[in-house]
XYZ file of C-alpha atoms in Angstrom:
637
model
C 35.015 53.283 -70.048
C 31.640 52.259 -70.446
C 30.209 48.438 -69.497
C 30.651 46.167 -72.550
C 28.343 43.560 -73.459
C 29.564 40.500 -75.671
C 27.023 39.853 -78.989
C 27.212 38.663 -82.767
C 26.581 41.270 -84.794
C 23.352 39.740 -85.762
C 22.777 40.118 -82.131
C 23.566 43.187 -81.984
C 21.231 44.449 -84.287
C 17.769 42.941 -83.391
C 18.575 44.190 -79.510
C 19.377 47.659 -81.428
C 15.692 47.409 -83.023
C 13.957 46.470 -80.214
C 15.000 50.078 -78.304
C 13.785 52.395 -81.000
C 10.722 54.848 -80.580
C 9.883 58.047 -82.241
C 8.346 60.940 -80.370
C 5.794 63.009 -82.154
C 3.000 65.481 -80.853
C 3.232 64.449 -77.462
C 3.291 60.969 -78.446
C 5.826 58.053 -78.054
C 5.868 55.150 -80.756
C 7.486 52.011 -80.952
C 8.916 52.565 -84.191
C 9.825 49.105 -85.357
C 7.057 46.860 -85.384
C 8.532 43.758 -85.967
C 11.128 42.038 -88.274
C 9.900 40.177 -91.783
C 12.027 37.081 -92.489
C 12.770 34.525 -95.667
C 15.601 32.464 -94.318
C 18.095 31.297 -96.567
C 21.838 31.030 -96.143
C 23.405 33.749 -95.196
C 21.087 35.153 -92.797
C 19.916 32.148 -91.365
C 22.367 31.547 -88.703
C 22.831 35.295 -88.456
C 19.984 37.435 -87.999
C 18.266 33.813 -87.850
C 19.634 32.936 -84.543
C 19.254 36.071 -82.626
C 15.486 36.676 -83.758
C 15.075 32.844 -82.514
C 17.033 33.888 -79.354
C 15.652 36.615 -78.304
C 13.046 38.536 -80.587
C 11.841 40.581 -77.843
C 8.940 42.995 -78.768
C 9.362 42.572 -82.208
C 6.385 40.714 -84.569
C 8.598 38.502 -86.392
C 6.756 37.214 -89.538
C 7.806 34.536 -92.562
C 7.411 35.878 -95.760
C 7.188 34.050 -98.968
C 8.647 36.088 -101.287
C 10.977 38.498 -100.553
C 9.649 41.473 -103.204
C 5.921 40.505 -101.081
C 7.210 41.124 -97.994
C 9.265 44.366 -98.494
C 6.125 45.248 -100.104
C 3.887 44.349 -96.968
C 6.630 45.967 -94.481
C 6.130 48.928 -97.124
C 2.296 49.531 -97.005
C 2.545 48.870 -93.163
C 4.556 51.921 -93.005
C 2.610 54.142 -95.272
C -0.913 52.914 -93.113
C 0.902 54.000 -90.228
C 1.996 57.316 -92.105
C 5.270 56.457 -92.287
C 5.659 56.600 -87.712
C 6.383 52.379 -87.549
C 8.071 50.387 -89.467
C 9.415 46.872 -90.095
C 12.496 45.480 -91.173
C 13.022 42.912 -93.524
C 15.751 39.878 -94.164
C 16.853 38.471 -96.962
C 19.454 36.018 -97.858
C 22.057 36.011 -100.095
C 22.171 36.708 -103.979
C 18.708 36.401 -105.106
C 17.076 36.778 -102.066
C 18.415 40.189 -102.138
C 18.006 40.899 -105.553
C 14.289 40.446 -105.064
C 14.422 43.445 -102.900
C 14.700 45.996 -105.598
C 11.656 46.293 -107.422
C 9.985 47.019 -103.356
C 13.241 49.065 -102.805
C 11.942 51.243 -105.585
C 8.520 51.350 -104.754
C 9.380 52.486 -100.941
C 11.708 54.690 -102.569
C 9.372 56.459 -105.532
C 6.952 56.543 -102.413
C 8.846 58.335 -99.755
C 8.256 55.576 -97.130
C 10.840 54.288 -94.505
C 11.569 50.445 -94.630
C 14.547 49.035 -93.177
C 16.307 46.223 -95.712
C 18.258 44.146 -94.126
C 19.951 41.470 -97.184
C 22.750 39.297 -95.968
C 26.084 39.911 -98.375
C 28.976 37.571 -99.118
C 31.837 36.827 -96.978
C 34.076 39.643 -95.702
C 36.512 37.094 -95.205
C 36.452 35.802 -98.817
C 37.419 32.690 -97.723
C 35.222 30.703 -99.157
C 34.642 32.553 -102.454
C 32.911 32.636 -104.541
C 30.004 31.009 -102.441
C 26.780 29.891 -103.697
C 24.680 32.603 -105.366
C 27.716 34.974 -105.298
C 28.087 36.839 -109.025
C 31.891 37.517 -109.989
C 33.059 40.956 -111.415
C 36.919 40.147 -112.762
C 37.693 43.972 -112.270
C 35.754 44.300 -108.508
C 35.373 41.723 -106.264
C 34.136 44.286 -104.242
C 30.588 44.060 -106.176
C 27.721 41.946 -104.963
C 24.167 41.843 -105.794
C 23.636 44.244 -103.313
C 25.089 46.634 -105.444
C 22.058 46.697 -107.051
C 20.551 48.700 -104.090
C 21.788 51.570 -104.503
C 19.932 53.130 -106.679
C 16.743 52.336 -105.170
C 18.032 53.268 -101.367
C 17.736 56.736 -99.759
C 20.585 54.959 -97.481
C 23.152 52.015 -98.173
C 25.835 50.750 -96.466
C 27.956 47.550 -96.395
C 28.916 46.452 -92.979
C 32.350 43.955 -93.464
C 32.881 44.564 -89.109
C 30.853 44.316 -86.406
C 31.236 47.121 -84.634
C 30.287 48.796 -88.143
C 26.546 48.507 -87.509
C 26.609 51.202 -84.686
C 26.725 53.966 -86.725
C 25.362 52.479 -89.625
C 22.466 51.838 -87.604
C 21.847 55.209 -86.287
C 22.481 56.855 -90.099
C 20.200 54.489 -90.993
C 17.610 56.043 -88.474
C 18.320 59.348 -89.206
C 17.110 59.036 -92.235
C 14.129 57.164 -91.789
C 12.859 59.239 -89.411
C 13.900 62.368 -91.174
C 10.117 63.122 -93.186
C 12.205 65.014 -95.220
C 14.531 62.301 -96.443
C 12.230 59.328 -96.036
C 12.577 55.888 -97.647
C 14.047 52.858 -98.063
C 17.486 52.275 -96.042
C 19.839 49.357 -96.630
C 22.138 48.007 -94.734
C 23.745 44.851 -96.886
C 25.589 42.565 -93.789
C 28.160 39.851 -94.639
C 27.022 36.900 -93.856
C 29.986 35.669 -91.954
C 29.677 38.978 -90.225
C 26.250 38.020 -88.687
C 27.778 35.781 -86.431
C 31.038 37.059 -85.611
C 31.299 38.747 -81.790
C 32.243 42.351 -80.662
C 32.431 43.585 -77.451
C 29.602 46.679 -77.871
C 29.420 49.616 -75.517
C 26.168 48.877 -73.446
C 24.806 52.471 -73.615
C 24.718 51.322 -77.583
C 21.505 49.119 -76.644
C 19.895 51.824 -74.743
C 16.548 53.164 -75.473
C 16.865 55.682 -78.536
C 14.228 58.457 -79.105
C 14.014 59.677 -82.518
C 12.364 63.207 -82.676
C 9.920 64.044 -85.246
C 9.696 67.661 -85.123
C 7.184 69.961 -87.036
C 9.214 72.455 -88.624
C 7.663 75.881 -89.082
C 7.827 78.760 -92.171
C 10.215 81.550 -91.364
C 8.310 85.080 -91.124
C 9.610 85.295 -95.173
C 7.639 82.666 -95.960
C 4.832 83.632 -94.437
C 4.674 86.828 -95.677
C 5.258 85.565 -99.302
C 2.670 82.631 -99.686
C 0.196 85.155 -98.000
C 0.773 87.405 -100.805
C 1.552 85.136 -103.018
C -2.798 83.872 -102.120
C -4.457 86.944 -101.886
C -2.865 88.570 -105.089
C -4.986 85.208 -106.814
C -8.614 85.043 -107.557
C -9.164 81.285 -108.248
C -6.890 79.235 -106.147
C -7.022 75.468 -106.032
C -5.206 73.391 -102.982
C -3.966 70.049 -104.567
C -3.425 67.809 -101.335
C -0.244 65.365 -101.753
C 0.777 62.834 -99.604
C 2.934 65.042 -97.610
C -0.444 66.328 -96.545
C -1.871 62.735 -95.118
C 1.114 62.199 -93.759
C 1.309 65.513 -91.860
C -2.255 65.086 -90.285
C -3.348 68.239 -92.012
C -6.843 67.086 -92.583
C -8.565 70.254 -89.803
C -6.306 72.722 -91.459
C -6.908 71.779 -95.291
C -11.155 71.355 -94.080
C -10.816 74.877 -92.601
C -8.893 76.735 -95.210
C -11.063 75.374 -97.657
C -14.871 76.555 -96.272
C -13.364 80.196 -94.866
C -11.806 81.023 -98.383
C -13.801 78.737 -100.465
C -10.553 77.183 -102.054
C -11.514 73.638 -103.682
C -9.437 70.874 -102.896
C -8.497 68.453 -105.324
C -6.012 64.956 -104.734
C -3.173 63.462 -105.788
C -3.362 58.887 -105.355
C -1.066 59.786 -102.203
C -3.063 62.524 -100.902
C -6.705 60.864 -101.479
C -8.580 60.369 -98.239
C -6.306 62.998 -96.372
C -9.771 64.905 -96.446
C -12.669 63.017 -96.591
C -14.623 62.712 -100.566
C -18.472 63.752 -99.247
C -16.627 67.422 -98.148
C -18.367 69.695 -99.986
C -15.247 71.374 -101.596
C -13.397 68.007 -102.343
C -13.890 67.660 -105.950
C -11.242 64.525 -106.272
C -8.129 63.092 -108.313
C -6.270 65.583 -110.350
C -4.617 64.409 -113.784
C -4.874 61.434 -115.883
C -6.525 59.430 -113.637
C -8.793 62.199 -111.844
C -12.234 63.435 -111.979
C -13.705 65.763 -114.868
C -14.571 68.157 -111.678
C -11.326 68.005 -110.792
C -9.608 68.814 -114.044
C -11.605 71.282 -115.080
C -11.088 73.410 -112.185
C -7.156 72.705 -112.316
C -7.706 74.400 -115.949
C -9.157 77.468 -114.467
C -6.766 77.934 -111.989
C -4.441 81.049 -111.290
C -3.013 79.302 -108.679
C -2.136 75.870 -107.367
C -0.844 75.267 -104.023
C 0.868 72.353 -104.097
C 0.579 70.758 -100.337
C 3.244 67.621 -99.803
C 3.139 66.421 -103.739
C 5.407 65.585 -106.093
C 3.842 66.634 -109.517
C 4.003 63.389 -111.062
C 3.226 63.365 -114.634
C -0.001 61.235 -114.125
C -0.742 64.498 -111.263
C -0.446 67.338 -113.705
C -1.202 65.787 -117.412
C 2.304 65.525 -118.382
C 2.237 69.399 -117.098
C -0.787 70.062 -119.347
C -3.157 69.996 -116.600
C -2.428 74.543 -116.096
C -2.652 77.461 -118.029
C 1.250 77.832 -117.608
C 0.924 81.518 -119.041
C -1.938 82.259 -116.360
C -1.287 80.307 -113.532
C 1.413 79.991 -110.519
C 2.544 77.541 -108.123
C 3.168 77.960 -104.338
C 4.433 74.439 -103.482
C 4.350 73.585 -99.518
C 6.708 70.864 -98.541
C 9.187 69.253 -96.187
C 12.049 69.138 -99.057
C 13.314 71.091 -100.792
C 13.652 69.967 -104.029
C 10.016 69.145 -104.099
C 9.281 72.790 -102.984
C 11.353 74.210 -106.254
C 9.360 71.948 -109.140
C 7.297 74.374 -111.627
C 9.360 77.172 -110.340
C 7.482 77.335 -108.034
C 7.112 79.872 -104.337
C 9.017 77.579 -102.368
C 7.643 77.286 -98.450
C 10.000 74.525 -96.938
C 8.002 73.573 -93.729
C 5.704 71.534 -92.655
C 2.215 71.036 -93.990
C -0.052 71.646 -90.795
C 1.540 74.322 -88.725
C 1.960 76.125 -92.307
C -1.473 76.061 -93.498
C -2.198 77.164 -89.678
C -0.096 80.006 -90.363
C -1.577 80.760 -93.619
C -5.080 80.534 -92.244
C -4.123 83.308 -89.383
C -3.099 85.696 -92.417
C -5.498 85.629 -95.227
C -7.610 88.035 -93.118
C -10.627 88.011 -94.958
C -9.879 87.084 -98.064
C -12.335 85.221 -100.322
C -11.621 83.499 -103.617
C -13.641 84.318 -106.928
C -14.788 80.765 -107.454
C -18.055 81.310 -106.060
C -20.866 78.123 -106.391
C -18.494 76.863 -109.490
C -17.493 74.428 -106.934
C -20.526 72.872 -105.777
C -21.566 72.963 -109.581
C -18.878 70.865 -110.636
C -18.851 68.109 -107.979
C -23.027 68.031 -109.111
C -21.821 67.793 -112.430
C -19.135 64.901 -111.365
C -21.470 62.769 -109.299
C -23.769 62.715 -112.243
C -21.078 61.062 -114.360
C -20.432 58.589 -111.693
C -23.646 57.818 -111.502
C -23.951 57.097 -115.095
C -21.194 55.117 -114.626
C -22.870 52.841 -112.370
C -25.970 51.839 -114.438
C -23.317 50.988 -117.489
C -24.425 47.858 -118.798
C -23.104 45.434 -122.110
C -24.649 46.278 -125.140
C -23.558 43.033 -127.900
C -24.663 45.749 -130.855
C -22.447 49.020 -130.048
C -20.728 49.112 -126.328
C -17.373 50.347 -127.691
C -17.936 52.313 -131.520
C -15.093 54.875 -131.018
C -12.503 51.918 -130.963
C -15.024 49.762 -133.417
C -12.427 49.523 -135.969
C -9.357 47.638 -134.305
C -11.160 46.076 -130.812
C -14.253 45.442 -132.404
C -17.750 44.670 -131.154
C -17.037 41.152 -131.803
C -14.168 40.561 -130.364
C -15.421 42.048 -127.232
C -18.628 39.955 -127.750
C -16.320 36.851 -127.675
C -14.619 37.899 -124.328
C -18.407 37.692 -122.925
C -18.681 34.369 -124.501
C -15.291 33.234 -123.253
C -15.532 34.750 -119.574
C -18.992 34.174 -119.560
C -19.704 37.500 -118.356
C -21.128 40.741 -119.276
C -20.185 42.328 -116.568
C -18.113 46.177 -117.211
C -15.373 46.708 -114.665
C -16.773 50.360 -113.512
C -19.847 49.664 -111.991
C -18.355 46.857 -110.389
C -15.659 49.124 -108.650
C -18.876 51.878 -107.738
C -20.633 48.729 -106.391
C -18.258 47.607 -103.875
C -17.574 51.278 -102.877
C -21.344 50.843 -102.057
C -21.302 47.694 -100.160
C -17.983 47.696 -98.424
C -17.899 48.781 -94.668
C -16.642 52.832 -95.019
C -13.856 52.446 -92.320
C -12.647 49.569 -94.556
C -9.427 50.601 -96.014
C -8.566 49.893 -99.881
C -5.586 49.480 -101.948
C -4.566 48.889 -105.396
C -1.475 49.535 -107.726
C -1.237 49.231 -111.461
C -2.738 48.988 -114.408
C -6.412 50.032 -114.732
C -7.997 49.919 -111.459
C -5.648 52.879 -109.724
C -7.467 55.243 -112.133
C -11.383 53.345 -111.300
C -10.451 53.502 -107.883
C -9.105 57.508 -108.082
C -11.917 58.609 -109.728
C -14.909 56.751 -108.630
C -14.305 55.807 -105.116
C -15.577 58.277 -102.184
C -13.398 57.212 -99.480
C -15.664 58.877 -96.835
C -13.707 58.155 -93.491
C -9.600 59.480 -93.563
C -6.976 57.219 -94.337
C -8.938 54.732 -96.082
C -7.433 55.059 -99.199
C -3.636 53.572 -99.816
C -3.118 53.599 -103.288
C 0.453 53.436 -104.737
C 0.609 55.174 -107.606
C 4.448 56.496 -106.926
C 5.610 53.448 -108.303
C 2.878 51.722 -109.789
C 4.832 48.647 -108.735
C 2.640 45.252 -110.347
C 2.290 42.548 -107.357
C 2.278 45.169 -104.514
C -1.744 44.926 -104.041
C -1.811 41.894 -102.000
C 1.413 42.135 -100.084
C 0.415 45.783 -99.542
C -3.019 44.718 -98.131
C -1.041 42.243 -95.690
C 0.930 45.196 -94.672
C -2.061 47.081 -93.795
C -4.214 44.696 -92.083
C -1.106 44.649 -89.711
C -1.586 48.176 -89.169
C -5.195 48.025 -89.541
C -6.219 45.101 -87.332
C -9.682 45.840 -86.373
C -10.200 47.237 -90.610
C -11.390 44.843 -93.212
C -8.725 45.340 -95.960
C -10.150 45.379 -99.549
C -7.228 44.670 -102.638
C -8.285 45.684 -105.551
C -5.769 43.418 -108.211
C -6.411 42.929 -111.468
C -5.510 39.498 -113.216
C -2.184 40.487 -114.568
C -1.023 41.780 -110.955
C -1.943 38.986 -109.312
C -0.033 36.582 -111.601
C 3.005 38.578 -110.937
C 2.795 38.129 -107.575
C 0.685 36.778 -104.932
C 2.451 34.966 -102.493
C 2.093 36.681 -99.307
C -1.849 35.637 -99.436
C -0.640 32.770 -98.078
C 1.213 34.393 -95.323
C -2.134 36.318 -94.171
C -3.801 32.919 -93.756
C -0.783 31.270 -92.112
C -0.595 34.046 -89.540
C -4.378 34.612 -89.698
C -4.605 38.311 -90.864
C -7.571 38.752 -93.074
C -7.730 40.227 -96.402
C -9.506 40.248 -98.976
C -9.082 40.373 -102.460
C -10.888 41.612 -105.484
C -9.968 40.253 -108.494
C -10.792 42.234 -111.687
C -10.061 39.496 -114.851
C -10.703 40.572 -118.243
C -8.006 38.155 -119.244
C -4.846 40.485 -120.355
C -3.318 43.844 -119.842
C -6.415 45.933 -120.289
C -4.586 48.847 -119.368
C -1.866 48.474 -121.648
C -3.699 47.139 -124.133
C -5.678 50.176 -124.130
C -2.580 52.267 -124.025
C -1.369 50.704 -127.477
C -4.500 51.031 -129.234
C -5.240 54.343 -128.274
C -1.789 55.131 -130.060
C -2.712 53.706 -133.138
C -0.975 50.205 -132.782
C -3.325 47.263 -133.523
C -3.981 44.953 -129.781
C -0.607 43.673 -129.817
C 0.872 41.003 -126.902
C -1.339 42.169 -124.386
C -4.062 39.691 -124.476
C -4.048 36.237 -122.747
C -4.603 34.292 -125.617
C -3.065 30.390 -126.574
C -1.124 30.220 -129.568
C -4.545 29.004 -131.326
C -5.668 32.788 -130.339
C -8.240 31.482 -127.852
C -8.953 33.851 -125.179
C -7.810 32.133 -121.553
C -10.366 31.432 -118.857
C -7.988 30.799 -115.783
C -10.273 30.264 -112.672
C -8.055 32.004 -110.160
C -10.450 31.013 -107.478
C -9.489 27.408 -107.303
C -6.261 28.536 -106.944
C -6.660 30.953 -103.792
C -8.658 28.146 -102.934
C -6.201 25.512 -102.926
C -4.674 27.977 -100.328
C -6.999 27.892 -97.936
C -9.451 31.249 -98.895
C -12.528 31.496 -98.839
C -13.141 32.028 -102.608
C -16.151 33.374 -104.619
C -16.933 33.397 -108.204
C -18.386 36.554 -109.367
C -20.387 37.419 -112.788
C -22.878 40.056 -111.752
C -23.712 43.024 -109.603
C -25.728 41.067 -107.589
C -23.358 38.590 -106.896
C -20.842 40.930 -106.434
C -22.767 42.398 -103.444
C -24.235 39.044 -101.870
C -20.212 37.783 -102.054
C -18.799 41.106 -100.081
C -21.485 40.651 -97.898
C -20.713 37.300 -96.945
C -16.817 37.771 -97.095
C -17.312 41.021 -94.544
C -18.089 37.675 -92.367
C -15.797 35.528 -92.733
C -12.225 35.586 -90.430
C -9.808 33.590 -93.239
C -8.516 35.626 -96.160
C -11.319 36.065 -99.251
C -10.848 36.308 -103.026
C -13.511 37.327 -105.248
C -12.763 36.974 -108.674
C -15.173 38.877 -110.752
C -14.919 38.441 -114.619
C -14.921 41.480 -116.277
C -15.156 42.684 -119.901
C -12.693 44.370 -121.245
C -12.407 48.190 -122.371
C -15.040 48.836 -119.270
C -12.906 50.582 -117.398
C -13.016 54.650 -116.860
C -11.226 57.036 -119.440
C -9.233 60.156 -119.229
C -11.371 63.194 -118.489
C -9.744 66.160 -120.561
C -6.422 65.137 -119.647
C -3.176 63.686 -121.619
C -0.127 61.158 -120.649
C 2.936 61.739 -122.686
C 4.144 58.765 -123.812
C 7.117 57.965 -126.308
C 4.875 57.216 -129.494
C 7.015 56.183 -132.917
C 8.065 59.419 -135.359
C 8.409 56.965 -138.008
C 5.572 54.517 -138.575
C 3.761 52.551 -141.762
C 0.971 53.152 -139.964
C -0.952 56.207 -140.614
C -3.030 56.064 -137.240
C 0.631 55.873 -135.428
C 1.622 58.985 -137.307
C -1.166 60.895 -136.437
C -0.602 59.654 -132.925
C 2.554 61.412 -133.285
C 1.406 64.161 -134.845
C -1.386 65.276 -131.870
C 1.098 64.092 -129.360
C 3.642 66.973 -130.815
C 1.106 69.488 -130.682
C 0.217 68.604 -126.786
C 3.782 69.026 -125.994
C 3.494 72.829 -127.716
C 1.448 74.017 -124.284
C 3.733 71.526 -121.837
C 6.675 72.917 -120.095
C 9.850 71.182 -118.966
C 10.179 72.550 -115.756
């Protein structure tokens, strides 16, 4: 028998984490960074102890929320392209119910996080202990339960000696690119610091393999075919792309065949936005450039994406009786969507592959690409000299958001500032190896369409999820992956009042971000979602019962943390404070007031949304009426 060696579980586990390293091309990675921690009961005196014992090489940092900081340990991983991780603790009860919505956005996302929430007592001695819900018919149910559905892996460890091969399923599947996300292990908390005698070669160091696997001659032959049998192919890069390193490959496919490339949020900044063939965003939130050359297509090759609706239109973004799909990815089920030619490999060695074969093909696009990115970058720059007209800035929505009601969000933000040429603005003044990020509501589709991330891996939107409160944890998790970067969150005023807690933690442990904060005073997006259906601006304003528009000066607040704060009106102030926060080495905010209904629109795309079939309204009806006619040239598949 092997030598034993005498820990707590708890123990057991962070001298498990500190012996893990994956191996990819030629390289060996310390795959977990470092251990985020809210202490509460529970895991305290567990986990607690042995980080305090003996962390090791692990980072070991206090969150102050425990949605932030699964967030941050989230967008750590994704910067990293999902090769290190952290884990994260969590208390009891709510602590770990506050691990769901991040669960989900890891999960929606494809990124590896390890959760690590503390359960109640095995033992059930003391039952039901604080925070502990009841179930009369299972007393087997915690809040943990809640998990599951947001966990590639869960387990419940009740023994010790259950974390050894929990731990190394749990690995499996994190490392697996194939399977990636969130795994969960929930751990009793009187568990944590009960004692097993665990074989030694347990503890040893661990190598996780991340292998490249390659197309079988069958697929090679058929997505070779499958290319040259098109005349107007279009590559739409995914995050399986990024994370694959494919940039060289999807650059060189792209010139010697003269294939345009155009992005999903996950895949943007995979290939640079000033390559010639890189016309941008696909879908709702993409570029006219973009969209109009998805239209044309006979083709789309689908490279590590997951077709989200906001990717394809709700699938009107094709000619579904003209055009088919040749989907490259490391899953399978992603591989089959659109019924699709399935290539199950991965990205880079396939497009390698795929590059030997095409012999000399060429594609019939000709200088329509070059024309169309002229066209784009025209738009954008119209979009940059927008300015506030108090006479007519917004006629086609006149009738319900009216010129005067937008003229008294001026007045009551005392700004006339429009949100686009504010985004094209920073884009202008920010350092290019900066890296940005943003998640929900209006900015993810400003940020998609109008900002030329020019250096790779700058751009770490999360659009899988579109998770509210995940910009500024997220930017905390990158600056710890980004060290040397400045970090840039774009967050609009909603987001940030969800959640911004882990701003704090970047000041307390001194990792600079900095935050942009877009108010327009309500949920612009949403807001513009409603009225475009044909309901009047309902609940999505911040307004006081007395209907007066709020003026909340979020600065003094990140101020009262300890940021360096700026208050923003103009361009030019907007510039001088970026400038000046580039300098600075505590976290920034920059809250810029913004008018409302400034933001970009769709460009000849369409979002399906569930819109009423039985209204008073007659502009909801005919909502419903074009939205039924949109769905005629949709598929389901």
């Amino acid at each position: 028998m092997g030598k034993k060696i005498r820990l707590t579980t708890g123990q057991a586990i962070i001298k498990f984490l500190k012996n893990q390293y994956l191996y990819v091309d030629g390289e060996e990675i310390q795959f977990v960074e470092g251990v985020f921690d809210l202490f509460g009961h529970g895991n305290v005196v567990g986990i607690g102890q042995a980080l305090e014992e003996d962390p090791g090489n692990l980072k070991v940092i206090q969150g102050k929320n425990e949605q932030g900081m699964a967030h941050a340990a989230t967008a750590f991983s994704k910067q990293k392209l999902r090769r290190s991780i952290y884990a994260v603790s969590t208390s009891v009860g709510p602590g770990s119910a506050n691990l769901a919505a991040a669960a989900a956005t890891a999960l929606a996302n494809n990124i590896p996080v390890l959760l690590l929430p503390s359960d109640t007592f095995a033992t059930r001695q003391p039952d039901p202990v604080l925070q502990q819900v009841e179930h009369e018919t299972n007393l087997t149910t915690t809040t943990n339960d809640a998990l599951k559905a947001v966990s590639r892996y869960w387990d419940r460890v009740t023994r010790p000696e259950q974390i050894m091969s929990s731990l190394i399923r749990a690995f499996e599947v994190m490392t697996n690119p194939a399977q990636a996300g969130p795994a969960t292990i929930c751990i009793s908390q009187d568990v944590q610091g009960e004692a097993f005698d665990f074989d030694e070669s347990f503890f040893d160091k661990r190598i996780h393999y991340l292998d490249r696997p390659e197309p079988v001659e069958r697929e090679v032959e058929l997505m070779t075919k499958t290319v040259r049998y098109s005349r107007k192919p279009v590559i739409l890069v995914g995050g399986g792309a990024k994370y694959s390193k494919a940039r060289e490959e999807l650059i060189e496919i792209s010139e010697k065949f003269n294939i345009p490339l155009v992005e999903t949020q996950a895949g943007k900044s995979t290939v640079e936005a000033n390559f010639k063939n890189n016309l941008g965003g696909m879908g709702i939130t993409g570029t006219l450039a973009a969209n109009k050359i998805a239209a044309e297509a006979d083709l789309v090759i689908g490279i590590g994406t997951r077709y989200t609706d906001f990717a394809t239109s709700s699938k009107t973004a094709f000619d579904f009786d003209n055009t088919k799909f040749l989907n490259i990815n490391i899953n399978r089920m992603q591989a089959y969507k659109l019924d699709a030619v399935q290539i199950v490999a991965d990205a880079k060695v396939t497009l390698q592959k795929l590059i030997q074969s095409l012999g000399d093909y060429q594609s019939e696009h000709g200088n329509k690409i070059s024309q169309l990115k002229a066209e784009w970058e025209e738009e954008r720059e119209r979009l940059s000299n927008l300015k506030f007209n108090r006479e007519a800035y917004v006629p086609e929505i006149k009738d319900q958001f009216n010129q005067e009601i937008l003229n008294d969000y001026a007045d009551a933000l005392n700004t006339e500032l429009p949100q686009s040429p504010a985004v094209i603005k920073a884009n202008e003044i920010v350092s290019p190896d900066s890296v940005v990020i943003t998640s929900a509501g209006s900015l993810p589709g400003d940020l998609q369409r109008l900002w030329n991330a020019t250096v790779p891996n700058t751009y770490s939107v999360e659009y899988g999820y579109s998770c509210m409160g995940y910009e500024i944890s997220g930017a905390l998790g990158i600056k710890l992956a980004e060290p040397s970067r400045e970090v840039y969150s774009f967050v609009g005023d909603g987001s940030f009042l969800m959640l911004h807690s882990e701003l704090i933690t970047s000041i307390q442990y001194k990792q600079k971000i900095n935050l942009l904060l877009f108010d327009n005073s309500g949920y612009g997006c949403i807001n513009n979602l409603q009225m475009e259906n044909g309901i009047n601006s309902y609940d999505t304003e911040f307004r006081t019962v007395d209907n007066e528009i709020l003026n909340i000066d979020y600065a003094k607040v990140a101020e009262g943390y300890g940021a360096k704060v700026y208050r923003v009106n103009t361009l030019e102030e907007l510039e001088e404070a970026i400038k000046d926060a580039e300098q600075q080495e505590v976290s920034t905010v920059i809250e810029i007031k913004v008018l409302p209904k400034t933001m970009t629109d769709g460009y000849e795309s369409w979002w399906h949304v569930g819109i009423a079939e039985v209204s008073q309204s007659e502009k909801v009806k005919q909502a419903f009426e074009s939205k039924e006619k949109k769905l005629e040239v949709a598929k389901q598949y």
